[in-house]
Amino acid sequence: MSPSPDGTAGAPTGGPTRYDPQAIEARWQQVWHDEGTYQVDNDDPRPPFYVLSMYPYPSGPAHMGHVRNYTMGDLLVRYRTMRGDGVLSPIGFDSFGLPAENAAIKTGTHPRVHTDRNVEALSASLRRIGAVYDWRRVVKSHDASYIRWTQWIFLKFYEAGLVYRDNAPVNWCPGCQTVLANEQVLGDGTCERSGDLVERRDMEQWFYRITAYAQELLDDLDHVDWPEKVKVMQRHWIGRSEGAQFGLPVADADGNARTDVEPLAVYTTRPDTSFGMTFAVISPEHPRVDELTTDDRRADVEAFRASVAGRSDIERQSTEGTLDKRGVATGGRVVNPFTGQAIPVFLADYVLMTYGTGAIMAVPGQDQRDWDFAVAHGCDIVRTVQPPDDFDGEAYVGEGPAINSAFLDGMGVAEAKATAIAWLEEHGHGTGKVNYRLRDWLLSRQRYWGCPIPIVYCDDCGEQPVPVDQLPIEPPDDVEFMPTGRSPLTTHEGFLSATCPSCDGPARRETDTMDTFVDSSWYFLRFADPTNDELPFSADAAQRWLPVDQYIGGVEHAILHLMYARFFTKALADVGVAPKGLREPFQRLFTQGMIRLGGSKMSKSKGNLVAPEAILDDQGADALRLAHLQVKPPQEDVDWEDFGIDGCAKFLNRVWRLAVPGSDLAAGARTGDPTEADAEVDRATHRLVARITDEYDRWSYNTAIAGFMEFTNTLYRYVQADDGPHATTLDAAVDALLLVMAPAAPHLCADLWEARSGGHVHTEPWPTADPDKLVDDTVTMVVQVNGKVRDRLEVPADVDEATATALALACDKVVAALDGGEPRKVIARPPKLVNVVV
RNA sequence: GCUCGAGUGGUGGAAUUGGUAGACACGUUGGACUUAAAAUCCAAUGAGCAGUAAUGUUCGUGCGGGUUCAAGUCCCGCCUCGAGUACCA
C-alpha cells in the first residue's frame, strides 16, 4: 500500500511531487515543536479552553489504545485553536506504580531508570502520531517537584482532618504485596491489576476522608456534562440510602427490656415494616457478639465465627449455600420497640460489619432474604404490607397499605416510613438516617515506587507530620529489590531514620507510599501552573483554566480516578488552595471505547498488542489517525480487525493528488463566469463546512471522515466532468477541505496548505458557511401513496403546500392509484414529502 | 437479581426533531489503463419475484404486538449480546 518506488506512477498523469507521509510528518512535527504552535501562556488574550486527555502510565511506546485516545484529544485541540481559543493542551505521565517496581525485581533496573526510559519512548510516540502539547508544562508523578506538592497536599488535608490512620480490615493482594482500595477489588474478589484473589487482613492504614463529601459528590453529578452511564455508576457507588437508625433494647431472661446496657443499634431503609421484625441479625465481627451470646450457645457461635473467618470474601458473598448453615442463633434476645416483643438475635455472614451498624432488623414478610432465613431457622413471619390479591410470592417488597402495624395501619409505604421515624424520635429510640455505601479511601500502599507518606513516628510524641520545609521526601535511589516483593523502604536505614519534628528525638519514617490514584487526583491542577515552587498551583491559574472544558479518557476510570479527582478538587477548594468556587474538576467528559483484538481487550498483560510503529512507517500517522476516527463512533469499543488503514491511506492519496499545486486534475480549470455545476460545487463546499463543524462539536468523528470522503468524491467527479472545473470554485473547495480536515489529518493538510497558499493551516481561522448557500434551489420531493414511495420529483426548495400537493396528485403513479377517485387524505410536508392516502 | 447500553446488507457503520433505510468505507464484480501485474481511475453491488432490457413489484433495521397518513426512530411485552454492580439491610 505504500506509494510505488517511482512515485508518481499512480496519479493519472503524475503530480509534481508525491505524497510521502514519512517526509512531511517528521517535518511538520518539528515545525509545531520548534515554533511552539500549541504553547499557551497564562495571560494569553484568547478565550481559555482546557482540553485534557487522561495522562498515561508510561509503559513504553504508545499502543493502539493510546493512539485512539490521544488522536481524539489532538483533534479537539487543533479544532478549538482554529476556532480562536487559547487552548491549554498539556501532557504528563502517571509515572509511579507497580509495573516499574516489578520490572526492577525481575531485571534489576531501577524503577527510576525504567520509568524515565519509558517516558521518553511514550513522548516520542505521541509526537509521531502528531499529537501536539505545550511540552513546557509536562508533569510527572515521580518528579521531586511533583512529589513535594503531593505530600504538601497530604499534610494540608491532614491538618484539615481529611486524613487519618486506622486499624481496619483491608484488602491484601498477595501478588502485588500491598493493600488495595475497595475500588481496586473487582466484583469476583480479585485484584484489578494482578488478578490474584484478594485476602482480608487487619492492618494500620492511612485513609482519605472521602465520605465527608459523599452527599456533595452525589449532588454535583447533576452539574457536570458527563455520559449518563458514568454518572449512574458513580451514583451507584456512592449508594445513598435513606432510612432509620434505632436501638433494640437487650432483653433479659423474661423478655423485658434492660435499661442497664446499650440497646443494639440497627439501620433499616424500611422503618415502616418494623412491626414485622421477628428477629435481628448481627455480623460475626460485631463487637457485641460475646455479650449477646448465651452460655449454651457459645460453642456453636464460636465455631461459626471461626468458619467465617476462614472463608474468603467471595465465598462469603456468594449466594450459594443454604442459609441455615450461614447463620447461627446467639441465644440472646432483644426487644422490638414497636411491639414490645422479645425477638431472637442471630449471627449471619451476610451481614457486613462495614455497612450501617453491622446489625439489622429482620422482616421476613417484606424481605426475601429474611424470609429464607426465617424459614430455615423457624422464625415467625408477619406481613406488614398488604400484597395485592393476585400476589403469590413469599416476601412482598412492593407498595401497599400497612397492616398488623398498629398506628401505621392503612398508610402507604412513604407515609408509614415518615410516621415510624417520627415515632422513633418522639420515644427516643432513634432517628431518620442517611447512609452511604461509599467508604473512606484507603491510600497507603506497601510499595517502594510511589509517593512516600510524609509522616514520622516518634516513641515519645507519636505520629508526627513532616514539616513542609523538609519536603519532598523522595524514595532513596540506593535500594535493592528483593524477590519477596517486600518494599525496600522497610529495610533502608537511611530512609527509615528521621528526627521527630516535635522533640528532635529519634523517629522512624512511615514506609508506606501513596496509592498512585493520589498523584492523578490533582495533576490537572498542576498543569495550570506547572513550575510554581511556592504552592502546588496558584488559585489564579486554577481560576483561569479550571474546570477542564473537555476531559477525555477510558471508561475504566469511571469510578476510581474520577471519584478521587472530584474529591480532591472539592477538598482543595475547602482548605483554601484551589478557588473556593471550584467544585468540579471536569466540566465535560468524553469516554472513548477500548480496542479489542481477538475478542478481548487489547492490553500488555494479554499480550495482544498491535504496535503502531509498522503502520506509522508504512502508511503514516495521518492514515492511522483517520482510521481510528473513521472506524466507529468514538465512544464505542472497536475490534482491531475492523480498522481500514489502507482505505484511509488511499483516501489521503486522493486528496493529495487533487490538492497538490500543479495537479493534473486541476490542469484544465476554466476561468470566466461560473456555471450551474460550479455553483453546485460551491454550495457543496459550504455544506461541508457546516456539516464538519457540527460533527466535530458533537464528537461524530466517524461521520466527519465520511464527509471528507464524500466531498472528495464530489470534487473528483467535478474535475473529471466534460466541462472541467472552474479555477476559483475548485480552489475554494479544496481550501475548505484542507481547513476542515486539518484537525484530523494535520500533517497532510499543513503541507498542502503551505504549498498552495503559504503559511500554516492550523493558525488559519475556522471557515464559516454562508447560510444562504446551504440549500439547493431545487430539492427532491418524495411522493408517497399510503406511506410507500411511488415517485420522486425535483421541486423548488421554497415550494408551497398547495403547489406540492398539486404536483403530487399529477404524478402518473398517484393518478393510477386514485383510479379516478378522490384521495382520502393528503399530507404535505413541502418540500420534502407528500403522502397521498387512498 | 438489579442498573445501563447495544442488536440495521457479506463486513464496520449512516440516518440530530417520526418523513427517500443502507451515507461513507471495506469486500466482491465488471470496465478503462498496462505486454502483464500492482497501483490508479470509472461503474455496479440489501434480498426475492417478473422482464432481453429500461423497468416494475414485494419483502426488509433481533422477535411479537400497538400508536400514526408515515416507525430503525415513539409505546407495551419478550429474546440475545456487552458493560457495571452484586446479600448495602
Coordinates of N, CA and C in Angstrom, one line a residue, chain A residues 571-669:
Chain A
A571 N -12.0 19.2 48.1 CA -11.2 19.3 49.4 C -10.2 20.5 49.2
L572 N -9.5 20.5 48.1 CA -8.5 21.6 47.9 C -9.2 23.0 47.9
A573 N -10.4 23.0 47.4 CA -11.1 24.3 47.4 C -11.4 24.6 48.9
D574 N -11.8 23.6 49.6 CA -12.3 23.9 51.0 C -11.1 24.2 52.0
V575 N -9.9 23.7 51.7 CA -8.8 24.1 52.5 C -8.1 25.3 52.0
G576 N -8.7 26.0 51.0 CA -8.2 27.3 50.5 C -7.1 27.3 49.6
V577 N -6.8 26.1 48.9 CA -5.7 26.0 48.0 C -6.3 26.3 46.6
A578 N -7.3 25.6 46.2 CA -8.0 25.9 44.9 C -9.0 27.0 45.1
P579 N -9.5 27.6 44.1 CA -10.5 28.7 44.2 C -11.7 28.1 44.9
K580 N -12.3 28.9 45.8 CA -13.5 28.5 46.6 C -14.6 27.9 45.7
G581 N -14.8 28.5 44.5 CA -16.0 28.1 43.7 C -15.7 26.9 42.9
L582 N -14.5 26.4 42.9 CA -14.2 25.2 42.0 C -14.7 24.0 42.7
R583 N -15.8 23.5 42.3 CA -16.4 22.3 42.9 C -16.2 21.1 42.1
E584 N -16.0 21.2 40.8 CA -15.8 20.0 40.0 C -14.6 20.3 39.1
P585 N -13.8 19.2 38.9 CA -12.6 19.4 38.1 C -12.8 19.3 36.5
F586 N -13.8 18.5 36.2 CA -14.0 18.2 34.7 C -15.4 18.5 34.3
Q587 N -15.6 19.7 33.6 CA -17.0 20.1 33.2 C -17.6 19.1 32.2
R588 N -16.8 18.8 31.2 CA -17.3 17.8 30.3 C -16.4 16.6 30.2
L589 N -17.0 15.4 30.1 CA -16.2 14.2 30.0 C -16.6 13.4 28.8
F590 N -15.6 12.9 28.1 CA -15.9 12.0 27.0 C -15.1 10.7 27.3
T591 N -15.8 9.6 27.2 CA -15.2 8.3 27.5 C -15.1 7.6 26.2
Q592 N -13.9 7.3 25.7 CA -13.8 6.6 24.4 C -13.7 5.1 24.7
G593 N -14.1 4.4 23.6 CA -14.2 2.9 23.8 C -12.8 2.3 23.7
M594 N -12.7 1.1 24.1 CA -11.4 0.4 24.0 C -11.2 -0.4 22.7
I595 N -10.0 -0.8 22.5 CA -9.7 -1.6 21.3 C -9.5 -3.0 21.7
R596 N -10.2 -3.9 21.0 CA -10.1 -5.3 21.2 C -9.4 -6.0 20.1
L597 N -8.8 -7.1 20.4 CA -8.2 -7.9 19.4 C -8.5 -9.4 19.7
G598 N -9.0 -10.1 18.8 CA -9.4 -11.5 19.0 C -10.4 -11.6 20.2
G599 N -11.3 -10.6 20.3 CA -12.4 -10.8 21.2 C -12.1 -10.2 22.6
S600 N -10.8 -10.0 22.9 CA -10.6 -9.5 24.3 C -9.8 -8.2 24.2
K601 N -9.9 -7.4 25.3 CA -9.3 -6.1 25.4 C -7.8 -6.2 25.0
M602 N -7.4 -5.2 24.2 CA -6.0 -5.2 23.8 C -5.2 -4.6 25.0
S603 N -4.3 -5.4 25.5 CA -3.5 -4.9 26.6 C -2.2 -5.7 26.7
K604 N -1.3 -5.0 27.4 CA 0.0 -5.6 27.5 C 0.0 -6.9 28.2
S605 N -0.9 -7.0 29.3 CA -0.9 -8.2 30.1 C -1.5 -9.4 29.3
K606 N -2.4 -9.1 28.3 CA -2.9 -10.1 27.5 C -2.0 -10.5 26.3
G607 N -1.0 -9.6 26.1 CA 0.0 -9.9 25.1 C -0.6 -9.8 23.7
N608 N -1.6 -9.1 23.5 CA -2.2 -9.0 22.1 C -2.2 -7.6 21.6
L609 N -1.1 -6.9 21.9 CA -0.9 -5.5 21.4 C -0.6 -5.5 19.9
V610 N -1.1 -4.5 19.2 CA -0.7 -4.2 17.9 C 0.2 -2.9 18.0
A611 N 1.4 -3.0 17.6 CA 2.3 -1.8 17.7 C 2.0 -0.9 16.6
P612 N 1.8 0.4 16.8 CA 1.6 1.4 15.8 C 2.8 1.6 14.9
E613 N 4.0 1.3 15.3 CA 5.2 1.6 14.6 C 5.1 1.2 13.1
A614 N 4.8 0.0 12.9 CA 4.8 -0.5 11.5 C 3.9 0.3 10.6
I615 N 2.7 0.7 11.1 CA 1.8 1.4 10.4 C 2.3 2.9 10.1
L616 N 2.9 3.4 11.2 CA 3.5 4.8 11.1 C 4.6 4.8 10.0
D617 N 5.4 3.7 10.0 CA 6.4 3.6 9.0 C 5.9 3.5 7.6
D618 N 4.8 2.8 7.5 CA 4.3 2.5 6.2 C 3.3 3.5 5.7
Q619 N 2.0 3.5 6.2 CA 1.0 4.4 5.7 C 1.1 5.8 6.3
G620 N 1.7 5.9 7.5 CA 1.9 7.2 8.1 C 0.9 7.5 9.2
A621 N 1.2 8.6 9.9 CA 0.4 9.0 11.1 C -1.0 9.4 10.7
D622 N -1.1 10.2 9.6 CA -2.4 10.7 9.2 C -3.4 9.6 8.9
A623 N -2.9 8.6 8.2 CA -3.7 7.4 7.8 C -4.1 6.7 9.1
L624 N -3.2 6.5 10.0 CA -3.6 5.8 11.2 C -4.6 6.6 12.0
R625 N -4.4 7.9 12.1 CA -5.3 8.8 12.8 C -6.7 8.7 12.2
L626 N -6.8 8.8 10.9 CA -8.0 8.8 10.2 C -8.7 7.4 10.4
A627 N -8.0 6.4 10.4 CA -8.5 5.0 10.6 C -9.2 4.9 12.0
H628 N -8.5 5.5 13.0 CA -9.1 5.5 14.3 C -10.3 6.3 14.4
L629 N -10.4 7.4 13.7 CA -11.5 8.3 13.8 C -12.7 7.7 13.0
Q630 N -12.4 7.0 11.9 CA -13.4 6.6 11.0 C -14.1 5.3 11.4
V631 N -13.4 4.4 12.1 CA -13.8 3.0 12.2 C -15.1 2.8 13.0
K632 N -15.4 3.7 13.9 CA -16.6 3.5 14.8 C -16.9 4.8 15.5
P633 N -18.1 5.0 16.0 CA -18.3 6.1 16.9 C -17.3 6.0 18.0
P634 N -16.7 7.2 18.4 CA -15.6 7.2 19.3 C -15.9 6.6 20.7
Q635 N -17.1 6.6 21.1 CA -17.4 6.1 22.5 C -17.6 4.6 22.5
E636 N -17.6 4.0 21.3 CA -17.8 2.5 21.3 C -16.5 1.7 21.3
D637 N -16.6 0.5 21.8 CA -15.4 -0.4 21.7 C -15.3 -0.8 20.3
V638 N -14.1 -1.2 19.9 CA -13.9 -1.5 18.5 C -12.9 -2.7 18.3
D639 N -13.1 -3.5 17.4 CA -12.2 -4.6 17.1 C -11.1 -4.2 16.1
W640 N -9.9 -4.5 16.4 CA -8.8 -4.1 15.6 C -9.0 -4.6 14.1
E641 N -9.6 -5.8 14.0 CA -9.8 -6.4 12.7 C -10.7 -5.4 11.8
D642 N -11.4 -4.5 12.4 CA -12.3 -3.7 11.6 C -11.7 -2.4 11.1
F643 N -10.4 -2.2 11.5 CA -9.8 -1.0 11.0 C -9.4 -1.0 9.5
G644 N -9.6 0.1 8.9 CA -9.3 0.2 7.4 C -8.2 1.1 7.1
I645 N -7.0 0.8 7.6 CA -5.9 1.7 7.4 C -5.6 2.0 5.9
D646 N -5.7 0.9 5.1 CA -5.4 1.1 3.7 C -6.4 2.0 3.0
G647 N -7.6 1.9 3.3 CA -8.7 2.7 2.7 C -8.4 4.2 3.1
C648 N -8.0 4.4 4.3 CA -7.7 5.8 4.7 C -6.4 6.3 4.0
A649 N -5.4 5.5 3.9 CA -4.2 5.9 3.1 C -4.6 6.2 1.7
K650 N -5.4 5.4 1.1 CA -5.8 5.6 -0.3 C -6.6 7.0 -0.4
F651 N -7.4 7.2 0.6 CA -8.1 8.5 0.6 C -7.2 9.7 0.6
L652 N -6.2 9.6 1.5 CA -5.3 10.7 1.7 C -4.5 10.9 0.4
N653 N -4.2 9.8 -0.3 CA -3.6 10.0 -1.6 C -4.5 10.7 -2.6
R654 N -5.7 10.4 -2.5 CA -6.7 11.1 -3.4 C -6.7 12.6 -3.2
V655 N -6.7 12.9 -1.9 CA -6.7 14.4 -1.5 C -5.4 15.0 -2.0
W656 N -4.3 14.3 -1.8 CA -3.0 14.9 -2.2 C -3.0 15.2 -3.7
R657 N -3.5 14.2 -4.5 CA -3.4 14.4 -6.0 C -4.3 15.5 -6.4
L658 N -5.4 15.7 -5.7 CA -6.3 16.8 -6.0 C -5.8 18.1 -5.6
A659 N -5.1 18.2 -4.5 CA -4.8 19.5 -3.9 C -3.4 20.0 -4.2
V660 N -2.5 19.1 -4.5 CA -1.1 19.5 -4.7 C -1.0 20.5 -5.9
P661 N -0.2 21.6 -5.7 CA -0.1 22.6 -6.8 C 0.4 21.9 -8.0
G662 N -0.2 22.3 -9.1 CA 0.3 21.7 -10.4 C -0.4 20.4 -10.7
S663 N -1.3 20.0 -9.9 CA -2.0 18.7 -10.1 C -2.7 18.7 -11.5
D664 N -2.5 17.6 -12.2 CA -3.2 17.5 -13.5 C -4.7 17.4 -13.4
L665 N -5.1 17.1 -12.2 CA -6.6 17.0 -12.0 C -7.2 18.4 -12.1
A666 N -6.4 19.4 -11.8 CA -6.9 20.8 -11.9 C -6.3 21.5 -13.1
A667 N -5.7 20.8 -14.0 CA -4.9 21.5 -15.0 C -5.8 22.2 -16.0
G668 N -7.0 21.6 -16.4 CA -7.8 22.3 -17.4 C -8.8 23.3 -16.8
A669 N -8.5 23.8 -15.7 CA -9.5 24.7 -15.0 C -9.9 25.9 -15.8

